[in-house]
CSV table of C-alpha atoms in Angstrom, one decimal:
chain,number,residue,atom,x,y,z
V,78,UNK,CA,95.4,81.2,96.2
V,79,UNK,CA,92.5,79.0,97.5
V,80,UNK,CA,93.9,76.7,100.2
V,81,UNK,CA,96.6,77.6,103.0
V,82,UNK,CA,98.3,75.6,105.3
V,83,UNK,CA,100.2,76.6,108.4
V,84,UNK,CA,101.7,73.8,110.2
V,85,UNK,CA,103.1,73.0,113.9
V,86,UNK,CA,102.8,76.4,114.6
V,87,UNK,CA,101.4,77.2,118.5
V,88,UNK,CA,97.7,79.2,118.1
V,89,UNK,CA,96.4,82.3,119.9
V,90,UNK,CA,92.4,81.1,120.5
V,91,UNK,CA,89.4,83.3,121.3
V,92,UNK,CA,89.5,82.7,124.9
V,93,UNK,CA,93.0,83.8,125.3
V,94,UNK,CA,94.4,80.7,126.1
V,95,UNK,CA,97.4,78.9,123.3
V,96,UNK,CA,97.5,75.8,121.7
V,97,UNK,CA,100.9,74.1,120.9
V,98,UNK,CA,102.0,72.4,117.8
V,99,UNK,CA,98.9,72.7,115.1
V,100,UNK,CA,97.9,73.3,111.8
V,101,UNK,CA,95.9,75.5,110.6
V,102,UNK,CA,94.1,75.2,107.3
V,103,UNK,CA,92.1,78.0,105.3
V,104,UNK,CA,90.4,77.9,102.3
V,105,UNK,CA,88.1,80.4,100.0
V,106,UNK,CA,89.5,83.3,102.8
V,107,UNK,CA,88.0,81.4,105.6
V,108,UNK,CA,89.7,79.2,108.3
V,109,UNK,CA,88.3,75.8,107.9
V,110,UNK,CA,90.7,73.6,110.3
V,111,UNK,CA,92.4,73.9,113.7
V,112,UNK,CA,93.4,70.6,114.9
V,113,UNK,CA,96.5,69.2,116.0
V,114,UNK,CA,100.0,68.9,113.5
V,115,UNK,CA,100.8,65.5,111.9
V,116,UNK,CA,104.3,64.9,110.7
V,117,UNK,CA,102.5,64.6,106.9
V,118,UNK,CA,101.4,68.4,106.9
V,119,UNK,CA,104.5,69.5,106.6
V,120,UNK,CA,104.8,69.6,102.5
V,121,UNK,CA,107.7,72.4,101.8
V,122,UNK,CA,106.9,72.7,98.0
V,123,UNK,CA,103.3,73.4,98.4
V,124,UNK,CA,102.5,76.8,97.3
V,125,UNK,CA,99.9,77.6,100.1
V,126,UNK,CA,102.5,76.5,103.2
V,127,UNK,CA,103.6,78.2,105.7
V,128,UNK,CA,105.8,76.8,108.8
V,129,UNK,CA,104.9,77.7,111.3
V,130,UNK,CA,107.6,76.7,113.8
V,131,UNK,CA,108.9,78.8,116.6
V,132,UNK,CA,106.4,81.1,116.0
V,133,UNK,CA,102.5,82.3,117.5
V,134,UNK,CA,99.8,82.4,114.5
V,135,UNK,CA,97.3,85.0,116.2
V,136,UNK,CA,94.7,87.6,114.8
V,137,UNK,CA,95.9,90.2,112.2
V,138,UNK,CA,95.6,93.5,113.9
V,139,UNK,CA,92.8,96.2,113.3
V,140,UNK,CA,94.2,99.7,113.1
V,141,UNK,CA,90.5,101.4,113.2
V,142,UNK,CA,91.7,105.1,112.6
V,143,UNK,CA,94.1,106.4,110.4
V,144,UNK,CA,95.1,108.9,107.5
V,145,UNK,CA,96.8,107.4,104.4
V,146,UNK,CA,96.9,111.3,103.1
V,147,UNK,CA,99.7,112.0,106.4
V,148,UNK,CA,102.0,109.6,105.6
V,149,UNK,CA,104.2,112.4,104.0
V,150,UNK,CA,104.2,114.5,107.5
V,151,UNK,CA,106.1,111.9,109.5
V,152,UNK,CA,108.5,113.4,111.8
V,153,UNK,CA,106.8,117.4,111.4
V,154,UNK,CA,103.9,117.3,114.2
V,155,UNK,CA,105.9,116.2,117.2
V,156,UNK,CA,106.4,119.4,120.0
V,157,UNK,CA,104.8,121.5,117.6
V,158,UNK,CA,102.2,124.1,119.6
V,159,UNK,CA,98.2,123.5,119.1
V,160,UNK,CA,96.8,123.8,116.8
V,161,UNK,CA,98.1,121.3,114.3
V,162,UNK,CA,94.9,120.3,112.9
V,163,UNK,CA,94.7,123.6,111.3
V,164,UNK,CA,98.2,125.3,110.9
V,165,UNK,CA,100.0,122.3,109.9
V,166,UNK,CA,97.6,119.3,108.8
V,167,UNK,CA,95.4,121.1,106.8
V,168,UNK,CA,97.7,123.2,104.9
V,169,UNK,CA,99.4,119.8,104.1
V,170,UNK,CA,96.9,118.1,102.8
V,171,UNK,CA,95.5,120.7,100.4
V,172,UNK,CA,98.9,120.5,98.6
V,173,UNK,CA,98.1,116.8,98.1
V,174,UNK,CA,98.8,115.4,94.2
V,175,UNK,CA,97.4,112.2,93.3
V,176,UNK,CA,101.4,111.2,92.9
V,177,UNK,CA,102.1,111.9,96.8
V,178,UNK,CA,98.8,110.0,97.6
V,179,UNK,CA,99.8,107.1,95.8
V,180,UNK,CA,103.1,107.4,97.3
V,181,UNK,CA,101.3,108.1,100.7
V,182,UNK,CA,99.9,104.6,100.5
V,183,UNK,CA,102.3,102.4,98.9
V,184,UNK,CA,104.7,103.2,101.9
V,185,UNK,CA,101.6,102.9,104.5
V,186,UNK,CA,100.5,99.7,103.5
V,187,UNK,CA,103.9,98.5,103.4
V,188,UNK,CA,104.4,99.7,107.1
V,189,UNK,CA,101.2,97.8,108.4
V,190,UNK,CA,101.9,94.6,106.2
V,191,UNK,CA,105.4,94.5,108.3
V,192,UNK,CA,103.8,95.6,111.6
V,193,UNK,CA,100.9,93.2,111.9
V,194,UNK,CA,98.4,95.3,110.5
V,195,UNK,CA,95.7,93.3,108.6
V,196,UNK,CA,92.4,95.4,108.7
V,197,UNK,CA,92.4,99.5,108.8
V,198,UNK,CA,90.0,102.4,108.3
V,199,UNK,CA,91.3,105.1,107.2
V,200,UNK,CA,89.3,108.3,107.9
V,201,UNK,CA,89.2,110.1,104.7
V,202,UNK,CA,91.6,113.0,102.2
V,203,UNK,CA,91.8,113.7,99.2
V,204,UNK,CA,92.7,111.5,95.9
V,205,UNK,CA,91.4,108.6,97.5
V,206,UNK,CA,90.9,106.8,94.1
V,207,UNK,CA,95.0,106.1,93.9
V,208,UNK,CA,95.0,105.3,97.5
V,209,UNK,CA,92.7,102.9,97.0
V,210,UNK,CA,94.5,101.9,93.5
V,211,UNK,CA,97.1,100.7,96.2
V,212,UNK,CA,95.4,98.9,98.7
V,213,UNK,CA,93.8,96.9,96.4
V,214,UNK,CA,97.3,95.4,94.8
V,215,UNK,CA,98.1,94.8,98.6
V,216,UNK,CA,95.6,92.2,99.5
V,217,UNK,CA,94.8,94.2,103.1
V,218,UNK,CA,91.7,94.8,103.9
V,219,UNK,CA,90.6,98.2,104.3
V,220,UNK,CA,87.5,100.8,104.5
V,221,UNK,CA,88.3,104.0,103.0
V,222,UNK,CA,86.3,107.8,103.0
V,223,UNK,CA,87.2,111.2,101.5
V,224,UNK,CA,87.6,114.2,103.4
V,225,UNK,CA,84.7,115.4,104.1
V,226,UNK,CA,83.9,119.0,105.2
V,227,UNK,CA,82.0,121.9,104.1
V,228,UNK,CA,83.1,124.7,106.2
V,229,UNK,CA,83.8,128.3,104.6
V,230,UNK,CA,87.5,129.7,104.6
V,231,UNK,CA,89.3,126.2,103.6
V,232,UNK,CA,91.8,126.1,101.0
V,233,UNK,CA,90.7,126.5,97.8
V,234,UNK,CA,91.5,123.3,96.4
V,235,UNK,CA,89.8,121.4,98.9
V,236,UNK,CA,86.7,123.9,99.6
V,237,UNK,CA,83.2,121.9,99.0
V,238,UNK,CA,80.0,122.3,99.2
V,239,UNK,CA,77.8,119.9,101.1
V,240,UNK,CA,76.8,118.6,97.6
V,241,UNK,CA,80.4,118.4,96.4
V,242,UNK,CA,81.9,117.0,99.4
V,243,UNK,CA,79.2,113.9,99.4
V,244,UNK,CA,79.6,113.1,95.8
V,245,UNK,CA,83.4,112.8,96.5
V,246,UNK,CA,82.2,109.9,98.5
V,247,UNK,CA,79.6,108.6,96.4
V,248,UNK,CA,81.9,108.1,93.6
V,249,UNK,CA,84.7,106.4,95.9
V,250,UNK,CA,81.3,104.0,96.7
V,251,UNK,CA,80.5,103.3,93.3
V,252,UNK,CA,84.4,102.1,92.2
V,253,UNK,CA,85.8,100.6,94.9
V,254,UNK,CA,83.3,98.6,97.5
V,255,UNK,CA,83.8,95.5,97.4
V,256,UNK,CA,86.7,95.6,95.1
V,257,UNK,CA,89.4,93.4,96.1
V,258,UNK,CA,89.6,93.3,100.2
V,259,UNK,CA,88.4,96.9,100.2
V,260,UNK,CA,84.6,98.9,101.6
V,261,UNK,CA,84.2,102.7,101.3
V,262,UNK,CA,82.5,104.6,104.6
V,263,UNK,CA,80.9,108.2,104.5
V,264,UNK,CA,82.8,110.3,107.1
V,265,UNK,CA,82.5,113.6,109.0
V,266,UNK,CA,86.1,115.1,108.7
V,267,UNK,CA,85.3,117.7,111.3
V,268,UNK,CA,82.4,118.2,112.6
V,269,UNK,CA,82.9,121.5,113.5
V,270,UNK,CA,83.6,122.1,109.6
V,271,UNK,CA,80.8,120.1,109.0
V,272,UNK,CA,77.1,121.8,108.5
V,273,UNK,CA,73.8,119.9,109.5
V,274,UNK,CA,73.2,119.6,105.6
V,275,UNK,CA,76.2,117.9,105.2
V,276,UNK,CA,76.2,115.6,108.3
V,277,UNK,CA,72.5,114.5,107.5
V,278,UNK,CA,73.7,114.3,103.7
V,279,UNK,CA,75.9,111.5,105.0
V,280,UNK,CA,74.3,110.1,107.4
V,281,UNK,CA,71.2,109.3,104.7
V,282,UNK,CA,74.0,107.9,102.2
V,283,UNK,CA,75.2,106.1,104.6
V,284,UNK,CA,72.0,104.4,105.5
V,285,UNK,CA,70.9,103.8,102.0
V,286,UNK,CA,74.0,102.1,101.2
V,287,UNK,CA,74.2,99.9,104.1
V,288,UNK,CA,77.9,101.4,105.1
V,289,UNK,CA,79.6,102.9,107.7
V,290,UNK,CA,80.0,106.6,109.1
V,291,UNK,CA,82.9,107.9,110.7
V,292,UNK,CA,83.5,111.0,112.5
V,293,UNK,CA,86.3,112.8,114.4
V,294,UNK,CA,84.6,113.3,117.7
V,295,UNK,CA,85.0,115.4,121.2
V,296,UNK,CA,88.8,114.9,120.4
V,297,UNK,CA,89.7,119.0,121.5
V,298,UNK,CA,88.1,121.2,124.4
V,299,UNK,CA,87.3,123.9,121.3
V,300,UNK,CA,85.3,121.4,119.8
V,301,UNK,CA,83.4,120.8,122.9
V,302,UNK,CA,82.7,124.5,123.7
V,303,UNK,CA,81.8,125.2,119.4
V,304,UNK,CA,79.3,123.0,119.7
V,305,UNK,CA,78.3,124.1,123.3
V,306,UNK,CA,78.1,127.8,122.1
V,307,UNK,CA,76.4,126.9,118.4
V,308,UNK,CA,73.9,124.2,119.6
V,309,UNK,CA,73.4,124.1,123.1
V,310,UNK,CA,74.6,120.4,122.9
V,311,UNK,CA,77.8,118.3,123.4
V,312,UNK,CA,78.9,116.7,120.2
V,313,UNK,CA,77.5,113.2,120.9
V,314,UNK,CA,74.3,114.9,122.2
V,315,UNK,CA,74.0,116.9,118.8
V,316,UNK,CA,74.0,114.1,116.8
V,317,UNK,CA,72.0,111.9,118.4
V,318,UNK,CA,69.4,114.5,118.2
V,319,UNK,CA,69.7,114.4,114.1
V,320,UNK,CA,69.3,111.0,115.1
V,321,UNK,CA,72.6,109.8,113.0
V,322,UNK,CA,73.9,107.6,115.8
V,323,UNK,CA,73.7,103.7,115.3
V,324,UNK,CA,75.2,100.1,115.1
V,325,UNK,CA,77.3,101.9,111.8
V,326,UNK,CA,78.8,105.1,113.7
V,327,UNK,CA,81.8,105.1,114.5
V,328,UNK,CA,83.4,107.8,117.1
V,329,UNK,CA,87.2,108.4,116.3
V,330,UNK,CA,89.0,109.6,119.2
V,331,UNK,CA,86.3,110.4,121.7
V,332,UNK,CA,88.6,111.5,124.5
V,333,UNK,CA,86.3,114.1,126.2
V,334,UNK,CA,83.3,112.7,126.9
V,335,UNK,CA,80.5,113.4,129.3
V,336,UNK,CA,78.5,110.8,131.4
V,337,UNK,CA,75.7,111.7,129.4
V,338,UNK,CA,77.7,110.9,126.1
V,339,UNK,CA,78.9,107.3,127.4
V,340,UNK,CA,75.5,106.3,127.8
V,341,UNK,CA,74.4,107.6,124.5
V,342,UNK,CA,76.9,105.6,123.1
V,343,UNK,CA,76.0,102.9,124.8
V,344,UNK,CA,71.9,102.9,124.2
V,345,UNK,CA,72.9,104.3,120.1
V,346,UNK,CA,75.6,100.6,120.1
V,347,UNK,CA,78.6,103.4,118.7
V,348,UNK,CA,81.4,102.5,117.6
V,349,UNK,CA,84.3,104.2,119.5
V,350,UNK,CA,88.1,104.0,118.2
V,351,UNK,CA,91.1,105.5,120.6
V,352,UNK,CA,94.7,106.8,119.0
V,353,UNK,CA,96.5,106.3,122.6
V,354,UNK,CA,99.6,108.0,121.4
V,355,UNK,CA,98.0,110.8,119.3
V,356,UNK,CA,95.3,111.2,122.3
V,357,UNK,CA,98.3,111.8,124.8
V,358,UNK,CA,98.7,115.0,123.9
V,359,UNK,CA,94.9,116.3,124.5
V,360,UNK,CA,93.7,114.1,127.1
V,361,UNK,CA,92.8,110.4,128.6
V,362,UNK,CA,89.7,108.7,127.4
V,363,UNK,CA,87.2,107.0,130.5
V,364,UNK,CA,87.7,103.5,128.7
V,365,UNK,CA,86.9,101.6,131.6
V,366,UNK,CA,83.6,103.2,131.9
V,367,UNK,CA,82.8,102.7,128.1
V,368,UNK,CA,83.9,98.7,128.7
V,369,UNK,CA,81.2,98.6,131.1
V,370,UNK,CA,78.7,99.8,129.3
V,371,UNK,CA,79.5,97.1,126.7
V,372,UNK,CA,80.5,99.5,124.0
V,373,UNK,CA,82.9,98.0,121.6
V,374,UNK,CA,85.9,99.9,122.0
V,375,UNK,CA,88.8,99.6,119.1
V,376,UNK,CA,92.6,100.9,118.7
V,377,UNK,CA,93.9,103.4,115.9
V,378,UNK,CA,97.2,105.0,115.2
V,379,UNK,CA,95.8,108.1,113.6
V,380,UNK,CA,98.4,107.9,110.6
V,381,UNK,CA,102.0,108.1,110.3
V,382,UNK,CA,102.4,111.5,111.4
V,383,UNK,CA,101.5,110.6,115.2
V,384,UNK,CA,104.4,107.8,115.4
V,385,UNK,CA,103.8,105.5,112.9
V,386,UNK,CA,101.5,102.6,112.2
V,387,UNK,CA,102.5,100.4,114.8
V,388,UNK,CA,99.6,99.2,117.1
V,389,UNK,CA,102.1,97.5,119.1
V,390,UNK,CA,103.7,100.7,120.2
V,391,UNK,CA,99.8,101.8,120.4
V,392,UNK,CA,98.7,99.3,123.1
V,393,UNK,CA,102.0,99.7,125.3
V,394,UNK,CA,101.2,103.0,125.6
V,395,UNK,CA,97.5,102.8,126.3
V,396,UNK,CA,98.1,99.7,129.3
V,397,UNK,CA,100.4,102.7,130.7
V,398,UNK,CA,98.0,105.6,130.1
V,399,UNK,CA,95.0,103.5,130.9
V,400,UNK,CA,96.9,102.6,134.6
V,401,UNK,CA,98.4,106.1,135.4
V,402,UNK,CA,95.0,107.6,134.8
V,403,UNK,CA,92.6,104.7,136.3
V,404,UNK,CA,94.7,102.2,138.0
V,405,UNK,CA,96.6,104.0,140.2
V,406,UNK,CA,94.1,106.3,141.7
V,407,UNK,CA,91.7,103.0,142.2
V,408,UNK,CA,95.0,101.0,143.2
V,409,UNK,CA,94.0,98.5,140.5
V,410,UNK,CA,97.1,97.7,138.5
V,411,UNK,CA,94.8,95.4,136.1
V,412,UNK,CA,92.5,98.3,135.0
V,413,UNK,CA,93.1,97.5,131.7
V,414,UNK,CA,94.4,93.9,131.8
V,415,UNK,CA,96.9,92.5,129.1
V,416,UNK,CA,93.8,90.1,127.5
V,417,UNK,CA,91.4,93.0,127.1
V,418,UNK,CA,93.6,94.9,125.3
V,419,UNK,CA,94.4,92.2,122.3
V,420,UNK,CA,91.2,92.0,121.8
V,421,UNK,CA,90.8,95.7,121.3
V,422,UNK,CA,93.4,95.1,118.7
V,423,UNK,CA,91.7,91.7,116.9
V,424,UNK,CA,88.6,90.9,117.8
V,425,UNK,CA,86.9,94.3,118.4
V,426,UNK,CA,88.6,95.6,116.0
V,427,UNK,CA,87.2,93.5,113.6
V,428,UNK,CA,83.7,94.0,115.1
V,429,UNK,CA,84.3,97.9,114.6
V,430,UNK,CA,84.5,97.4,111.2
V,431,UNK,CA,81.7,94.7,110.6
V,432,UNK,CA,83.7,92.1,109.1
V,433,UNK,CA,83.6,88.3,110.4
V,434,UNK,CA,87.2,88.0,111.7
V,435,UNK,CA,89.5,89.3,114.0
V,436,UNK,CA,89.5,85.6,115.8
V,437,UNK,CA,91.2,82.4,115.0
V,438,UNK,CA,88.1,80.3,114.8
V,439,UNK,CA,86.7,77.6,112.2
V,440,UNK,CA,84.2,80.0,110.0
V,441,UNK,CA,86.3,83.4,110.6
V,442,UNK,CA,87.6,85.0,107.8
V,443,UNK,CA,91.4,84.0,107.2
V,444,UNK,CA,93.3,87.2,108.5
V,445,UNK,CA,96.2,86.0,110.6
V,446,UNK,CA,99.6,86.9,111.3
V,447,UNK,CA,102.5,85.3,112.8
V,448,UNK,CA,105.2,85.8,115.5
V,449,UNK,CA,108.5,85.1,115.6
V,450,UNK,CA,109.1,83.9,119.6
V,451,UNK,CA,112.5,82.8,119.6
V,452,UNK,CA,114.3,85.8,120.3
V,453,UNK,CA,115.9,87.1,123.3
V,454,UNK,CA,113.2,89.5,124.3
V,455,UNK,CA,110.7,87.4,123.9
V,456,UNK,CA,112.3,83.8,125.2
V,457,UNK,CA,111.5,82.4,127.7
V,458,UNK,CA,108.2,83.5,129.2
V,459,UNK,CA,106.3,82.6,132.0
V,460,UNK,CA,102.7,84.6,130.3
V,461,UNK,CA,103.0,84.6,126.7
V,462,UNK,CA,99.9,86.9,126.4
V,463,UNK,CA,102.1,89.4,128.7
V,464,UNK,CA,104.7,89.4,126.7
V,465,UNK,CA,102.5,89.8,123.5
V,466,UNK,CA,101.7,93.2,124.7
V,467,UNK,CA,104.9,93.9,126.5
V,468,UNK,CA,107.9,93.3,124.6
V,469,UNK,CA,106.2,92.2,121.1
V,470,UNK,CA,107.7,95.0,117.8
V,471,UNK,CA,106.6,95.0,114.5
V,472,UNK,CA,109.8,93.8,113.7
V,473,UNK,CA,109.0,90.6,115.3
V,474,UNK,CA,105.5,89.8,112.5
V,475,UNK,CA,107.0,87.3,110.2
V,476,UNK,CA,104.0,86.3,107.8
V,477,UNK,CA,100.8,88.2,107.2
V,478,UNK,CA,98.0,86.6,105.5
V,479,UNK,CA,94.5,88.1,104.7
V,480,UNK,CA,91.4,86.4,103.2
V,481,UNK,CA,93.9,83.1,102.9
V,482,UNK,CA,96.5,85.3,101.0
V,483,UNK,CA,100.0,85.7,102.0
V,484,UNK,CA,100.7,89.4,101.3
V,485,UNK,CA,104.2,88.2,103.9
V,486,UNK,CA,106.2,85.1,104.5
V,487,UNK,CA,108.6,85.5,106.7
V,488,UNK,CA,109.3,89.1,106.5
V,489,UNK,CA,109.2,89.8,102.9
V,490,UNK,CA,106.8,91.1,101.2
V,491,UNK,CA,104.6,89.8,98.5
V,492,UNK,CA,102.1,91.7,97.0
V,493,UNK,CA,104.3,95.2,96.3
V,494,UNK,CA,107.7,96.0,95.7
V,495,UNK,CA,109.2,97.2,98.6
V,496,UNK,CA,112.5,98.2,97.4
V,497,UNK,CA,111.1,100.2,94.8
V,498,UNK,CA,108.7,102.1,97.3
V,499,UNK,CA,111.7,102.3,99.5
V,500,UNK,CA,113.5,104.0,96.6
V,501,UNK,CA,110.8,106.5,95.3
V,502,UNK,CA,109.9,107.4,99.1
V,503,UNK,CA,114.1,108.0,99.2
V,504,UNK,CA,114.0,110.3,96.0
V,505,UNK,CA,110.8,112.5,97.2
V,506,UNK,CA,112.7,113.1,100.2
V,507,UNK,CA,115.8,114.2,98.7
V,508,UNK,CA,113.3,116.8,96.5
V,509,UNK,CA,111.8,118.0,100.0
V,510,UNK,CA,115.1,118.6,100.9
V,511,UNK,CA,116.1,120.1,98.2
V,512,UNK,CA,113.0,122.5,97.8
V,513,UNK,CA,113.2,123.9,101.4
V,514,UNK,CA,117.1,125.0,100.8
């Protein structure tokens, strides 16, 4: 599809503000018109159309940390003791197949399509290759890794060496950048599973190839202290030492960091992505103070296992972490105002993951979604931005669109088949059930 048209629907602009009753034209994946709707638009047999009445067309959202390869543990980490990374997620994913990852990602691209999800990174397993199989056929955009981590003791059929481990990447590189809506990113799984080989080995790769690196970071106190007691350095200290940090790096998590940390961030221009719901459980991050040192500051869900793939439900609960644990004690009840937190979403988002979108604006890549606003939780309202954050579901998406392609219009779906995910995703449950009698 080369040309899109939306018509008389009301338009969420960069500066927060909306416009009433327009059309918006894309064409080649770009926007190329915002301008005010003319009875004429409004052509219903047009392939490309979309109307766009009753509803808010607004940036697609940028979930900027997740884990296709968890998709299968929903429902199995909740109220279950520390530590999950390594009795319960790890063990998980070393039973991977290629048929649960394909599973895996059918059903997690068919949960962001519906929630509002346009753009995602996912932070690396295993079998990537039919993950990414997946992602292509669904027209979202998407940077993908695999695991990566050298450390001695893992599971046979995921222990690497440094070699091993970056070759895994390498190949994921050479079939799938820049095929379809897709990049591939180097990553740093762990870093405390991670040697110096290994987290140079990417880092280089990374550089040569012009991509990005991504890295669970100062996510648990044990991580902190490892790297306290094995290099005399904080996390973020460490690595800018090996001099890895840059415009490219991006910091997943980053919950526990020190003064020192922020500003290197700041001065290295990270990249820093917070999971509020996943990061409830182990701390708050100091997101005011990384907001003032201008460091571009995203949202993630950290995969289905930690609630879902709903950023909605992510930035409700991050306007009420971010004032419990900032706000109140500085009796600002704005800390993190409603504004700054969509754009988290969209724009920086977007700018996390070095692609030219995230706004609606002439030149911006076509990724848009669109609201549904006549409903009784969402009609009337006296700040529709408010309410955005508020009371806004994933239910409430109607159409999704990325690079100009409808991959949703008006809640179904378009690019995949999602009664037949629904039904395999049915029968591999009624196996699990069946297995653990």
């Amino acid at each position: 599809m080369k040309n899109l048209v939306v018509t008389d629907v009301s338009v969420l602009l960069p500066d927060m503000e909306i416009r009433n009753h327009q059309t918006v034209e894309a064409a080649d994946g770009k926007i190329t018109k915002i301008r005010p709707f003319q009875q004429e638009d409004r052509i219903e047999d047009r392939k490309g159309w979309i109307d766009g009445r009753g509803k808010l067309l607004m940036p697609g959202l940028a979930d900027c940390h997740m884990h296709t390869g968890q998709q299968l543990l929903k429902g199995k980490i909740l109220d279950e003791l520390p530590m999950i990374w390594t009795r319960i997620m790890l063990p998980f994913e070393s039973t991977l197949t290629e048929q649960k990852m394909e599973l895996s990602a059918k059903l997690a691209a068919l949960e962001m399509i519906k929630s509002g999800t346009t753009a995602f990174i996912d932070a690396g397993s295993y079998y990537m290759e039919a993950a990414a199989e997946v992602y292509v056929k669904s027209g979202l955009r998407g940077v993908l890794s695999a695991s990566t981590m050298d450390e001695k003791g893992l599971p046979e059929s995921i222990a690497q060496t440094a070699q091993e481990a970056i070759a895994q990447t390498d190949r994921l590189y050479d079939y799938y950048h820049g095929k379809g809506n897709l990049k591939a990113a180097y990553s740093l799984r762990s870093l405390l599973s991670c040697s110096k080989e290994l987290i140079m080995k990417a880092a280089e790769r990374a550089k040569e190839r012009n991509t990005l690196l991504q890295a669970h970071m100062n996510e648990y106190p044990n991580e902190i202290n490892g790297y306290l007691q094995r290099e005399q350095k904080r996390p973020m200290e460490y690595l800018e030492s090996l001099g890895v940090l840059g415009g490219n790096f991006i910091s997943a998590h980053s919950i526990l960091l020190s003064e020192n940390e922020k500003d290197i961030a700041a001065r290295n221009d990270v990249k820093i992505c917070h999971c509020p719901f996943s990061n409830c459980g182990k701390g708050v991050p100091d997101t005011p103070a990384l907001l003032q040192r201008k460091v571009c500051v995203g949202l993630g869900t950290d995969g289905a296992a930690h609630g879902g793939l709903s950023l909605w439900n992510e930035m409700k609960i991050f306007r009420s972490v971010m004032n419990t644990a900032w706000g109140v004690p500085n009796q600002n009840p704005a800390i993190m105002p409603a504004k700054e937190i969509i754009r988290m979403a969209t724009e920086q988002g977007y700018h996390l993951m070095h692609e030219n979108g995230g706004k609606i604006e002439v030149g911006k890549k076509a990724d848009f979604i669109t609201i549904s606003l006549c409903q009784p939780h969402l009609y009337p309202s006296g700040n529709l931005i408010n309410t955005l954050l508020e009371c806004v579901t994933a239910a409430d998406v109607c159409d999704s669109v990325v690079e100009g392609k409808i991959l949703m219009k008006n809640r179904k779906v378009q690019t995949l088949d999602e009664t037949a995910i629904l039904s395999e995703a049915k029968d591999f449950m009624e196996r699990q059930e069946k297995e653990t009698c």
